[in-house]
mmCIF file of C-alpha atoms and ligand atoms in Angstrom:
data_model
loop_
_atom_site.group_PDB
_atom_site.id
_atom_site.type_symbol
_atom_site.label_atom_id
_atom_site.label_comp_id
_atom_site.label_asym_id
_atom_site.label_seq_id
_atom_site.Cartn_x
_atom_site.Cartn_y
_atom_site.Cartn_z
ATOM 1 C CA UNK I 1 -11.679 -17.494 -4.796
ATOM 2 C CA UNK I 2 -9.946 -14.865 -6.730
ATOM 3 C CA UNK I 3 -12.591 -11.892 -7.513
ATOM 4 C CA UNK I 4 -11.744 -8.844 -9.845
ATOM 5 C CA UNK I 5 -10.659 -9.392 -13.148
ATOM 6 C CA UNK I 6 -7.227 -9.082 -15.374
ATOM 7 C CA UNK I 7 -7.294 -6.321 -17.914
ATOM 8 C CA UNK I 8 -4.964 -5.278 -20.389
ATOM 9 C CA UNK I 9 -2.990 -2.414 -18.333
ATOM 10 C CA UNK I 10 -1.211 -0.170 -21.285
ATOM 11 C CA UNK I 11 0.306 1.701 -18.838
ATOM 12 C CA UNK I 12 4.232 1.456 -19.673
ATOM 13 C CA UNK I 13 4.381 4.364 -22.349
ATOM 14 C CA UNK I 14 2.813 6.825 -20.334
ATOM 15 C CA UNK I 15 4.889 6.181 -17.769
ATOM 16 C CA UNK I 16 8.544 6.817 -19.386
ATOM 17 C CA UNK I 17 8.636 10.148 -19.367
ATOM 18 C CA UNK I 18 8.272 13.004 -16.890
ATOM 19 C CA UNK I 19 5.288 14.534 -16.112
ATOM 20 C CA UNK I 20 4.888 17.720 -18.946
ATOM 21 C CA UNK I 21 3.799 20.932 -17.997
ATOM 22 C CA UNK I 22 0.736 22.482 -20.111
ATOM 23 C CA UNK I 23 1.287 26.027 -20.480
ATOM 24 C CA UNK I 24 -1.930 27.947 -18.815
ATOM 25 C CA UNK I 25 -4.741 28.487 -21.167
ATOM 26 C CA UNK I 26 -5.537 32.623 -21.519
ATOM 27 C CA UNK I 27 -8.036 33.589 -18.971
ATOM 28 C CA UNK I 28 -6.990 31.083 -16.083
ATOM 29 C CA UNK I 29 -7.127 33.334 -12.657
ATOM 30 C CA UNK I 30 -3.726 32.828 -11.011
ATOM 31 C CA UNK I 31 -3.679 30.102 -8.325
ATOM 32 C CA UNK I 32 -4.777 31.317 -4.803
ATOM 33 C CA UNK I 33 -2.961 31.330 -1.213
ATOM 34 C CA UNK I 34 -4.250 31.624 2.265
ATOM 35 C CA UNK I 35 -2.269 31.744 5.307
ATOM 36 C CA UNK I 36 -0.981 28.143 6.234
ATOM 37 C CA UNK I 37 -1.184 26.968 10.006
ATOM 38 C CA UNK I 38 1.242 28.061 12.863
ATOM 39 C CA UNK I 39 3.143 25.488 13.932
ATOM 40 C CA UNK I 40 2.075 21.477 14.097
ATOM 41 C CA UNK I 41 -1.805 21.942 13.058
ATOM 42 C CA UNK I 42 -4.215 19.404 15.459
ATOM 43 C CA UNK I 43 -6.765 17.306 13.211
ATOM 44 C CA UNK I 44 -9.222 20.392 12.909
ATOM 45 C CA UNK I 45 -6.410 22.802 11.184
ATOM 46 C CA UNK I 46 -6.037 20.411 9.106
ATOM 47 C CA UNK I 47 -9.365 20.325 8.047
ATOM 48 C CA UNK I 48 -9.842 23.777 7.678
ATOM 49 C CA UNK I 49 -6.955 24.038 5.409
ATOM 50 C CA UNK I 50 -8.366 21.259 2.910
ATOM 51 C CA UNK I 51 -11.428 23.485 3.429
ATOM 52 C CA UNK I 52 -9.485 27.032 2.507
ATOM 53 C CA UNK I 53 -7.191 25.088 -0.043
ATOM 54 C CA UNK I 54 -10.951 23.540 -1.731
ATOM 55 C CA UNK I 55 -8.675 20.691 -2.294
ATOM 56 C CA UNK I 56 -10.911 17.632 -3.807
ATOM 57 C CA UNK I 57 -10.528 13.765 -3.658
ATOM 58 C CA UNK I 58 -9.789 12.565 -7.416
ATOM 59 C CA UNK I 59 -10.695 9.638 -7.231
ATOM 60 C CA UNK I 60 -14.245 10.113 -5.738
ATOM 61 C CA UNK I 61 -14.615 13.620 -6.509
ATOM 62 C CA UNK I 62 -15.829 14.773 -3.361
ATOM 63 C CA UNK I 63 -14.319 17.612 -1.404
ATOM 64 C CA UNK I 64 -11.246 16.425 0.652
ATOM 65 C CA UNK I 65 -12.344 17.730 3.838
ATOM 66 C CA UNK I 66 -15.933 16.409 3.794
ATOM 67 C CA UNK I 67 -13.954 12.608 3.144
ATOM 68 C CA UNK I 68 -12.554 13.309 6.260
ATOM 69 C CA UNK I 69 -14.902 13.998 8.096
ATOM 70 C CA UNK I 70 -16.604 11.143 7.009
ATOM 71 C CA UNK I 71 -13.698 9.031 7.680
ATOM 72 C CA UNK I 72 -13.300 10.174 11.094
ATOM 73 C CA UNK I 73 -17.201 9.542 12.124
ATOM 74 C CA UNK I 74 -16.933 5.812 10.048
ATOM 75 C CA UNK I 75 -13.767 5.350 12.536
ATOM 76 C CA UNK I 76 -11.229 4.910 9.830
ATOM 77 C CA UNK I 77 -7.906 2.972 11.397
ATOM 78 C CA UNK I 78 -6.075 3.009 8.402
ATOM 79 C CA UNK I 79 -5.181 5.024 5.926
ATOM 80 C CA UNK I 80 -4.052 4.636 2.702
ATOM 81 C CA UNK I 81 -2.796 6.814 -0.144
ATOM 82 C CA UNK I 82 -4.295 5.470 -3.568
ATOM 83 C CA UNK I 83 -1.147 5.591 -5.827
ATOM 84 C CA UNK I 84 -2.771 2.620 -7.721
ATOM 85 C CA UNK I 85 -4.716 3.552 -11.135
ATOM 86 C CA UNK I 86 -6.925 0.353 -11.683
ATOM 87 C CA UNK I 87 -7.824 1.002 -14.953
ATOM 88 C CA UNK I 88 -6.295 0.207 -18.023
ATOM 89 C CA UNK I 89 -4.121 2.977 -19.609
ATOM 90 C CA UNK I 90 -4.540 5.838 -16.233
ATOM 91 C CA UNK I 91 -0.917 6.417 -14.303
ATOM 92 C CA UNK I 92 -1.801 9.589 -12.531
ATOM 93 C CA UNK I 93 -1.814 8.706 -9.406
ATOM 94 C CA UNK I 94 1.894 6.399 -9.999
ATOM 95 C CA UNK I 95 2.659 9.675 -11.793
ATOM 96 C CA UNK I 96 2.033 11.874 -8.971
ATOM 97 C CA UNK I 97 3.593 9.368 -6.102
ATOM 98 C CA UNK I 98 6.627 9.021 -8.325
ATOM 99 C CA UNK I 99 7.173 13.178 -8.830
ATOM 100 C CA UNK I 100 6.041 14.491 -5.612
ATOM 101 C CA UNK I 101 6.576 11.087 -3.091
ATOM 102 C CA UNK I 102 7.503 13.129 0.022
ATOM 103 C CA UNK I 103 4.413 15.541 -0.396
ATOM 104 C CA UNK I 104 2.116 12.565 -0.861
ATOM 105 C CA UNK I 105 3.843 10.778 2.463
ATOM 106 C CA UNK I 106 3.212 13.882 4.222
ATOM 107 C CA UNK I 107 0.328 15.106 2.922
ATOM 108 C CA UNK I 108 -1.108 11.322 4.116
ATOM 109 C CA UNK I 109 -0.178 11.454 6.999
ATOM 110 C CA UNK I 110 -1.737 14.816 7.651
ATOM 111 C CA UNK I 111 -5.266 13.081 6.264
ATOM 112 C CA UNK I 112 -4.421 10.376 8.821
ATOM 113 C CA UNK I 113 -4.619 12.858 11.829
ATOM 114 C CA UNK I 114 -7.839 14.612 10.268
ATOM 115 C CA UNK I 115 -9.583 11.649 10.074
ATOM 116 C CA UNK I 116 -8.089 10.469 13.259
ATOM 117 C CA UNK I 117 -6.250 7.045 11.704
ATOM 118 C CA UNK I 118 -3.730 5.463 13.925
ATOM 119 C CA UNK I 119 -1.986 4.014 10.640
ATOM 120 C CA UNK I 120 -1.366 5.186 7.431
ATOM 121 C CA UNK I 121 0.628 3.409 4.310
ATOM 122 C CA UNK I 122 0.851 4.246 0.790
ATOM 123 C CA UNK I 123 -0.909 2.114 -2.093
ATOM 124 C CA UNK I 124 0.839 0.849 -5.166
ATOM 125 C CA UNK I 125 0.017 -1.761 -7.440
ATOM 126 C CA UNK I 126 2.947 -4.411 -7.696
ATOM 127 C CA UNK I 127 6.264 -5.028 -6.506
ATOM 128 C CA UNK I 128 7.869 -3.179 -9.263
ATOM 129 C CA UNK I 129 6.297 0.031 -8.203
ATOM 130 C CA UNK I 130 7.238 -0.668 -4.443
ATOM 131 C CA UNK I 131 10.694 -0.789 -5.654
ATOM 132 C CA UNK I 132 10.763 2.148 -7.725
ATOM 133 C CA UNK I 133 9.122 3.759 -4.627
ATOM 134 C CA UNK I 134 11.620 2.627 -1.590
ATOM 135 C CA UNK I 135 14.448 3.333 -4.450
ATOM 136 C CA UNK I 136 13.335 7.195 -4.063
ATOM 137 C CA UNK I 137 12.030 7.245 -0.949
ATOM 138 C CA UNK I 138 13.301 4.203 1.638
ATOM 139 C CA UNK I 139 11.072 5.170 4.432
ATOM 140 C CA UNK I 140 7.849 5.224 3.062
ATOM 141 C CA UNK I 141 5.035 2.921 4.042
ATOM 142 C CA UNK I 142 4.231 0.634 1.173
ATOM 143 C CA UNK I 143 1.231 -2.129 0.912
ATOM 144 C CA UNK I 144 0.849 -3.922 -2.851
ATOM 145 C CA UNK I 145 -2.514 -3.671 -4.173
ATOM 146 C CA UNK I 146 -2.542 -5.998 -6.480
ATOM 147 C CA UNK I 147 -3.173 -5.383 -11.046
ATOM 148 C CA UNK I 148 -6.705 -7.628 -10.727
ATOM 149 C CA UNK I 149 -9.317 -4.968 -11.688
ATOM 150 C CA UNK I 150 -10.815 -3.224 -9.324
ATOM 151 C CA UNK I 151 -7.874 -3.380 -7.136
ATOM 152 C CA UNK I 152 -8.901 -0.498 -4.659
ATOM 153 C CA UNK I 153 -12.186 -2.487 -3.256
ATOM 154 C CA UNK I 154 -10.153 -5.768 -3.255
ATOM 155 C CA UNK I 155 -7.095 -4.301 -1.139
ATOM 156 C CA UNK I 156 -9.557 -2.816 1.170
ATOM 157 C CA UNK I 157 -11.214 -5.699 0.995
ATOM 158 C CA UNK I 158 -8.501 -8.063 2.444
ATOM 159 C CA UNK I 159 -6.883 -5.757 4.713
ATOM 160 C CA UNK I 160 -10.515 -4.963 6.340
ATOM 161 C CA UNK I 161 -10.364 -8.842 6.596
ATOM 162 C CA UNK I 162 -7.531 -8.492 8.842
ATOM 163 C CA UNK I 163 -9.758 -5.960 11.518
ATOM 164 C CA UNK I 164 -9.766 -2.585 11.368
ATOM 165 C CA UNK I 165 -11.756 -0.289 8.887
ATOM 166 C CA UNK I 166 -9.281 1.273 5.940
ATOM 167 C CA UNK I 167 -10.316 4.050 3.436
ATOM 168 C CA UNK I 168 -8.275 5.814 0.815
ATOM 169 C CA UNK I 169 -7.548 9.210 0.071
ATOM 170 C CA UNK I 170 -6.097 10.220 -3.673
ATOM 171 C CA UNK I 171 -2.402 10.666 -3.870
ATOM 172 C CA UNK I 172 -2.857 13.778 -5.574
ATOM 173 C CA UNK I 173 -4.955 15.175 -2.911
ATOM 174 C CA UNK I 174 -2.815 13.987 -0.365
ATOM 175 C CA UNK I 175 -0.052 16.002 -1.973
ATOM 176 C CA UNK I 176 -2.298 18.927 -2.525
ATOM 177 C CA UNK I 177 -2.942 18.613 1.202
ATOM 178 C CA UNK I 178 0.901 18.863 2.027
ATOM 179 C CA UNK I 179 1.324 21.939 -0.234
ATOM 180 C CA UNK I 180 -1.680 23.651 1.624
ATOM 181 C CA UNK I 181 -0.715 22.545 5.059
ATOM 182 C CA UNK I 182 3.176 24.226 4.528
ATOM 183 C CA UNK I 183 2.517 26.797 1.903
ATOM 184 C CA UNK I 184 -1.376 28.045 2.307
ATOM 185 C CA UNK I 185 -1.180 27.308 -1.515
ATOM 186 C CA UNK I 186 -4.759 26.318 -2.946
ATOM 187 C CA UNK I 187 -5.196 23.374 -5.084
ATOM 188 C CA UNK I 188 -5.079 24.468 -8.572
ATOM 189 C CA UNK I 189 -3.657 21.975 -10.811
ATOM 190 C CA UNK I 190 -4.259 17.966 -11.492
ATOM 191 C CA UNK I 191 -1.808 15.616 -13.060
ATOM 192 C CA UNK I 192 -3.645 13.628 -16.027
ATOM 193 C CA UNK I 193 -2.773 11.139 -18.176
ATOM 194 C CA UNK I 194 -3.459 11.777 -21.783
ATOM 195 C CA UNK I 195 -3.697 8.160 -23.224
ATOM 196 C CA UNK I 196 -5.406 5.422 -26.018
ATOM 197 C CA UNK I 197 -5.508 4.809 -29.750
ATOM 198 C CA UNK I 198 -5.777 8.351 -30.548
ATOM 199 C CA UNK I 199 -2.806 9.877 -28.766
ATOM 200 C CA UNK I 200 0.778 9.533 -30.792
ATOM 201 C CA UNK I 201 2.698 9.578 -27.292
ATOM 202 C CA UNK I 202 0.583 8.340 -24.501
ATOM 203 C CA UNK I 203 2.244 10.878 -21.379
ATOM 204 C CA UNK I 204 0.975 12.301 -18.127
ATOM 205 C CA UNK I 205 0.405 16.260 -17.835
ATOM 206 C CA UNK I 206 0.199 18.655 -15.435
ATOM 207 C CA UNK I 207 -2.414 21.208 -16.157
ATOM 208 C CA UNK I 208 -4.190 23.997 -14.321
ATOM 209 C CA UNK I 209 -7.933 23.318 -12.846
ATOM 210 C CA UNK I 210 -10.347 25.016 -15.440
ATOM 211 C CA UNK I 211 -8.333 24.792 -18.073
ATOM 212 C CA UNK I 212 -10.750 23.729 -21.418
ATOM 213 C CA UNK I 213 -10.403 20.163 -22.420
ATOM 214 C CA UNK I 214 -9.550 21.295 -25.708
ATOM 215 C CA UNK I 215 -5.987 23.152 -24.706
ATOM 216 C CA UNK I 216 -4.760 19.753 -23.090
ATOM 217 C CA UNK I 217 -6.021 17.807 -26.325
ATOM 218 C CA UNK I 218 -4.281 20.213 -28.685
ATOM 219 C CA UNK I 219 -1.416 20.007 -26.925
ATOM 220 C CA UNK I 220 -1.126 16.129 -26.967
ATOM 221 C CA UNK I 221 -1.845 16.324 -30.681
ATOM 222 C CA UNK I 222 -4.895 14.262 -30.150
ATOM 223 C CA UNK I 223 -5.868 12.564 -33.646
ATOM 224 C CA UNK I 224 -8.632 14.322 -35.572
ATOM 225 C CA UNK I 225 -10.421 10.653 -36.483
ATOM 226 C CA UNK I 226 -11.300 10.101 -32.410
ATOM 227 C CA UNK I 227 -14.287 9.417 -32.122
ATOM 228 C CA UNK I 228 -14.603 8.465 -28.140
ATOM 229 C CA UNK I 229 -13.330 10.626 -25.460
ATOM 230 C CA UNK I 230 -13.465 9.269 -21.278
ATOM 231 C CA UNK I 231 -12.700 11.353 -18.269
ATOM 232 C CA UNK I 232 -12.045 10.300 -14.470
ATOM 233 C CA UNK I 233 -11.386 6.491 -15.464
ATOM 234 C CA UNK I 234 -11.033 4.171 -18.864
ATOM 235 C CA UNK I 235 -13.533 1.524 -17.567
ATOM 236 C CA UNK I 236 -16.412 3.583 -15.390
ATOM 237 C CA UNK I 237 -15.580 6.884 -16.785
ATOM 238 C CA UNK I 238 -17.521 9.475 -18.679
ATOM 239 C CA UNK I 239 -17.804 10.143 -22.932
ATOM 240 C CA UNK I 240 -16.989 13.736 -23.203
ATOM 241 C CA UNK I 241 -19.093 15.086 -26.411
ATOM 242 C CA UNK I 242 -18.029 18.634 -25.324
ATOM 243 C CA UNK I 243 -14.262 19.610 -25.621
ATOM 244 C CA UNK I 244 -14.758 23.040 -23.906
ATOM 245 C CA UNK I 245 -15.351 21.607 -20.371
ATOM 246 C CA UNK I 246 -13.121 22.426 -18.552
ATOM 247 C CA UNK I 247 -10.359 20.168 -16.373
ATOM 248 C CA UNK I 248 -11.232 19.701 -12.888
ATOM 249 C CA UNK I 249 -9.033 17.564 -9.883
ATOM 250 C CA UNK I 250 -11.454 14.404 -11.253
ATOM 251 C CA UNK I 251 -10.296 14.073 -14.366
ATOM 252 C CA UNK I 252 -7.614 11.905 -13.575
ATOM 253 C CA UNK I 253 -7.286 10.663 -17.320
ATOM 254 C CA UNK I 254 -8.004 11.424 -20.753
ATOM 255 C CA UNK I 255 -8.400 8.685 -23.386
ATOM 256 C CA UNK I 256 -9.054 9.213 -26.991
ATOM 257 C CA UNK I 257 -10.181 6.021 -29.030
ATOM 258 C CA UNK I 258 -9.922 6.001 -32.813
ATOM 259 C CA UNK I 259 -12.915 3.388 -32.872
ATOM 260 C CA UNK I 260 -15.176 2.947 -29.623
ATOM 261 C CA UNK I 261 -15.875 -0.304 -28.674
ATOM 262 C CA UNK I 262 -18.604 -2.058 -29.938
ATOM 263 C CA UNK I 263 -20.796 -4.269 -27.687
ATOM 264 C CA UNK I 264 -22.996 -7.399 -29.028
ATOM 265 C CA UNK I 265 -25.371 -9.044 -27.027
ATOM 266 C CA UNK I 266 -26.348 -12.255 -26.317
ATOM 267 C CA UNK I 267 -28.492 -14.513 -23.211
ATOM 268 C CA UNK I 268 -26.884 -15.308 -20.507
ATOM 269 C CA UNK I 269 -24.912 -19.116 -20.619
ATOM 270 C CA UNK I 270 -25.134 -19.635 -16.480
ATOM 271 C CA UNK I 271 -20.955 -19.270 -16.952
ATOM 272 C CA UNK I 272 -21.194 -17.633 -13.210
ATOM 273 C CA UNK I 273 -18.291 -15.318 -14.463
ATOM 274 C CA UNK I 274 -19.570 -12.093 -13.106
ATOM 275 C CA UNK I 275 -20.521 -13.288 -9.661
ATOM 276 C CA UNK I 276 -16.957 -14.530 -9.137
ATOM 277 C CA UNK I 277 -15.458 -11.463 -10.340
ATOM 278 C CA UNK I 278 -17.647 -8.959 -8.189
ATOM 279 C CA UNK I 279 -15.699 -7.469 -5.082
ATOM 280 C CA UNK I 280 -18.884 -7.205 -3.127
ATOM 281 C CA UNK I 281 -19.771 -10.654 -3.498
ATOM 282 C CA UNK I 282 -23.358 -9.874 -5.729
ATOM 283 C CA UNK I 283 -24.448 -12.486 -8.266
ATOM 284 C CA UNK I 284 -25.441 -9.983 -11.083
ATOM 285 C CA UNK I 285 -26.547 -12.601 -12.935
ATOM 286 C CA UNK I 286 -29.783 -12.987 -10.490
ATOM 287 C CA UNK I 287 -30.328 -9.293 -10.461
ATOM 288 C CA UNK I 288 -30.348 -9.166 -13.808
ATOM 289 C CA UNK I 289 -32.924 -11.237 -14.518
ATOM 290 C CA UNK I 290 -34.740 -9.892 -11.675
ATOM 291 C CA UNK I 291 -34.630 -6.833 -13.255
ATOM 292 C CA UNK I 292 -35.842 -8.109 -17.210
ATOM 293 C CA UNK I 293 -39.189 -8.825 -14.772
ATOM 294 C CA UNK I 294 -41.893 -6.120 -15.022
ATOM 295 C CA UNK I 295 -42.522 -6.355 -11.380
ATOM 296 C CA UNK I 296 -38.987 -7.286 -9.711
ATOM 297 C CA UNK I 297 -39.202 -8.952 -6.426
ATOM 298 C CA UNK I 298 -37.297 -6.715 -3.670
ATOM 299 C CA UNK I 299 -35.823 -10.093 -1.653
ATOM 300 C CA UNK I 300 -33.868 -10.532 -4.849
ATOM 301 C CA UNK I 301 -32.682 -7.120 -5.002
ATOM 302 C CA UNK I 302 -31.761 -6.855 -1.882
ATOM 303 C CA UNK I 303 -27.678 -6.633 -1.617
ATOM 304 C CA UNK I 304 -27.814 -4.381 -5.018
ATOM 305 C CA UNK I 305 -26.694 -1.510 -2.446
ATOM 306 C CA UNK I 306 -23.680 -2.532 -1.478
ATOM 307 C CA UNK I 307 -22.677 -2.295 -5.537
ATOM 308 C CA UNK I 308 -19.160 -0.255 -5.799
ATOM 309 C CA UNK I 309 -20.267 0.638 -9.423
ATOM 310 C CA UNK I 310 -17.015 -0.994 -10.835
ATOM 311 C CA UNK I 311 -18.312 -2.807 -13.865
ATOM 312 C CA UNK I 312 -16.718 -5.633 -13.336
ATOM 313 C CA UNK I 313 -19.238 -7.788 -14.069
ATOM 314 C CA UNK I 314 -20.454 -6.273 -17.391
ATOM 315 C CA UNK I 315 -16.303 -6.196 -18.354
ATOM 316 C CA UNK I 316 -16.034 -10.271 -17.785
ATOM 317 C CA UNK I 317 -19.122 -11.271 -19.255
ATOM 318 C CA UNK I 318 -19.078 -13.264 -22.558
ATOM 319 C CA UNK I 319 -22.479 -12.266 -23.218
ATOM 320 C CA UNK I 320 -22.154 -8.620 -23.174
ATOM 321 C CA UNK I 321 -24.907 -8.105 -20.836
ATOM 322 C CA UNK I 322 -24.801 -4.559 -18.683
ATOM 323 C CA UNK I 323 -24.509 -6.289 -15.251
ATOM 324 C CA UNK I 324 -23.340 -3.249 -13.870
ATOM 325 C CA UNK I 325 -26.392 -0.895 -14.903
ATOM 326 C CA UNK I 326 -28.505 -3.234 -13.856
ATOM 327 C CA UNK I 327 -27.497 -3.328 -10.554
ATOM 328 C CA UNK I 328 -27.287 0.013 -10.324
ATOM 329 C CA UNK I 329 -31.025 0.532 -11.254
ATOM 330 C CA UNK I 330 -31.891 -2.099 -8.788
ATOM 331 C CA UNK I 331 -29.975 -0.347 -6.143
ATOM 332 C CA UNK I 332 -31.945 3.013 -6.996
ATOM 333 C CA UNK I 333 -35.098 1.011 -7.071
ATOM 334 C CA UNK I 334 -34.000 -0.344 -3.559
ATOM 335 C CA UNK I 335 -33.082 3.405 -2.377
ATOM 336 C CA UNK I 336 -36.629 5.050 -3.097
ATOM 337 C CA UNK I 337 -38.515 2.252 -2.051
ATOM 338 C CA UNK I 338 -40.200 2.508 -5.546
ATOM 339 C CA UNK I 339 -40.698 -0.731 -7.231
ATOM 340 C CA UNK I 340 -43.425 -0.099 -9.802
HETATM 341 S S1 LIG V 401 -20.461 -3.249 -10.738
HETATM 342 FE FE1 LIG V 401 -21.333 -3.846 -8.771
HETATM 343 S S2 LIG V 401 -22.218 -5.865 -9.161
HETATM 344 FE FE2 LIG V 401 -20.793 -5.468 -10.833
HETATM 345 S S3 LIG V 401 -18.865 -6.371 -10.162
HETATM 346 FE FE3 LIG V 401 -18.809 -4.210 -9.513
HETATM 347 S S4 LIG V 401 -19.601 -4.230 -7.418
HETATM 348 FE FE4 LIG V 401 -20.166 -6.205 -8.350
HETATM 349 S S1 LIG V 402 -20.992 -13.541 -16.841
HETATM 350 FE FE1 LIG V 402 -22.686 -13.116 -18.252
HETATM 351 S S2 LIG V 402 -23.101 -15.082 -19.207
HETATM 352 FE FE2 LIG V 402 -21.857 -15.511 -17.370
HETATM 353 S S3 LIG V 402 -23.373 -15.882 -15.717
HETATM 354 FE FE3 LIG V 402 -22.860 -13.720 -15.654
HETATM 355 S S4 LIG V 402 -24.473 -12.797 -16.922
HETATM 356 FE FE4 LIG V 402 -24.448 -14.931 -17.452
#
């Protein structure tokens, strides 16, 4: 069966240009350096440089080093480099592969020895990408993820099919890691992709950590009839109301929409649509209507855990229905025990 689901990618415009500079907001401290590591660092001076260089993951927004770790005690044996943006409109992460490729091969495999990985390979999404990749780079360690949506969980999915346990690590990161490894230099900017119906040229940006929202939206002349703004991903992300927040290393993408989306509901037709889509192999269907009960029975609830929070389900389904909050409720329900 093939799970995930096709979505409309938009990604082309953003893509043909370079990535821009933003020019530093006023009041930005300057970026920071420590001293790099002597030498060829073992797996713990690596660690402690992703610590000194407070480099974070961007796709999971977690700090770098604490992934790591966490890698290394889950016994990670492969990993990868996400240079694949799943959802529609983000090319960050292609962006950042495509300008910095050697720092993200060797800031990967610097993650790989932290985390103690015997192999490491870089994500893309499709042949095209591999090409463009090899074309700059012809040693570098490519796998093809794949465009169905969400294409992270189902690449890990089939390659953890083969043996072995696989995680990834952000390309950015990874080539934040690099730069802290050789330089001592801290993280302190994130490439994002400015993108949607309310951006004139859709293009990817690099802009300094902390700099207000607003600066990077000026500066792509975002239209003054938006009404939506998302963060950190087009499908799961989060509606920014506030323009003065500032950019962190998870924003990963901004997109403006001239008219939000606008979601009707109806019951459920038994089309099975969501449970075939769903990486984790959850019927959200059941869960669903185990969850419209006043007292929901926790048998039924019971896999709700393993949920990846992809929305997937809700995306696919003719109805409209929220699938994905829904199991996401059930799965805190299931977490504190706390059914009533
Ligand atoms: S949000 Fe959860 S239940 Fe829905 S498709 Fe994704 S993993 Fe499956
Ligand atoms: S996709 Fe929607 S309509 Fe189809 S089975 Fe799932 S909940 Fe029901």
């Amino acid at each position: 069966m093939q799970r995930g689901i096709k979505l409309e990618q938009h990604k082309a415009e953003s893509l043909l240009h370079p990535v821009q500079e933003l020019p530093d907001a006023a009041g930005l401290p300057p970026p920071k350096f420590f001293r790099a590591p002597k030498g060829r660092p073992d797996w713990e001076a690596v660690l402690r440089a992703a610590e000194e260089a407070e480099i974070t993951d961007e796709f999971e927004d977690v700090p770098l080093a604490e992934k790591l770790r966490r890698m290394r005690r889950a016994g990670v044996s492969l990993a990868l480099a996400c240079c694949v943006d799943e959802d529609p409109y983000t090319t960050s992460a292609m962006a950042a592969l495509r300008e910095q490729t050697d720092g993200v091969i060797a800031g990967l495999a610097l993650a790989a020895r932290a985390c103690g990985a015997k192999k490491s390979e870089i994500a893309v999404a499709d042949r095209r990408e591999k090409k463009e990749i090899l074309r700059r780079s012809p040693e570098a360690k490519l796998v093809v993820a794949g465009t169905r949506y969400p294409a992270r969980a189902l690449l890990r999915r089939s390659l953890q099919a083969e043996g072995g346990k696989a995680a990834f690590v952000g390309a950015q990161a990874c080539a934040a890691l690099a730069a802290a490894v050789s330089r001592g230099e801290a993280q302190h900017d994130a490439i994002v992709t400015v993108a949607g119906s309310g951006v004139e040229i859709p293009r990817n940006v690099r802009v300094r950590i902390g700099t207000p929202l607003r600066h990077l939206l000026d500066f792509c002349g975002v239209h003054e009839r938006t009404r939506l703004i998302v963060t950190g991903s087009s499908v799961t992300g989060r509606a920014v109301t506030d323009p003065s927040v500032p950019v962190t290393a998870a924003t990963r993408c901004v997109i403006a929409m001239l008219r939000p989306p606008r979601y009707k509901t109806y019951a459920c037709i038994g089309c099975g649509r969501c449970s075939r889509a769903c990486p984790r192999g959850i019927v959200p269907w059941r869960i669903y209507q185990e969850m419209e009960r006043s007292r929901p029975d926790p048998l039924k609830l019971l896999n709700a855990r393993s949920c990846i929070d992809c929305a997937s389900c809700s995306m696919i389904c003719p109805s409209g229905l929220d699938l994905a909050a829904a199991v996401k409720r059930a799965a805190a329900i299931m977490e504190s025990g706390d059914l009533h």
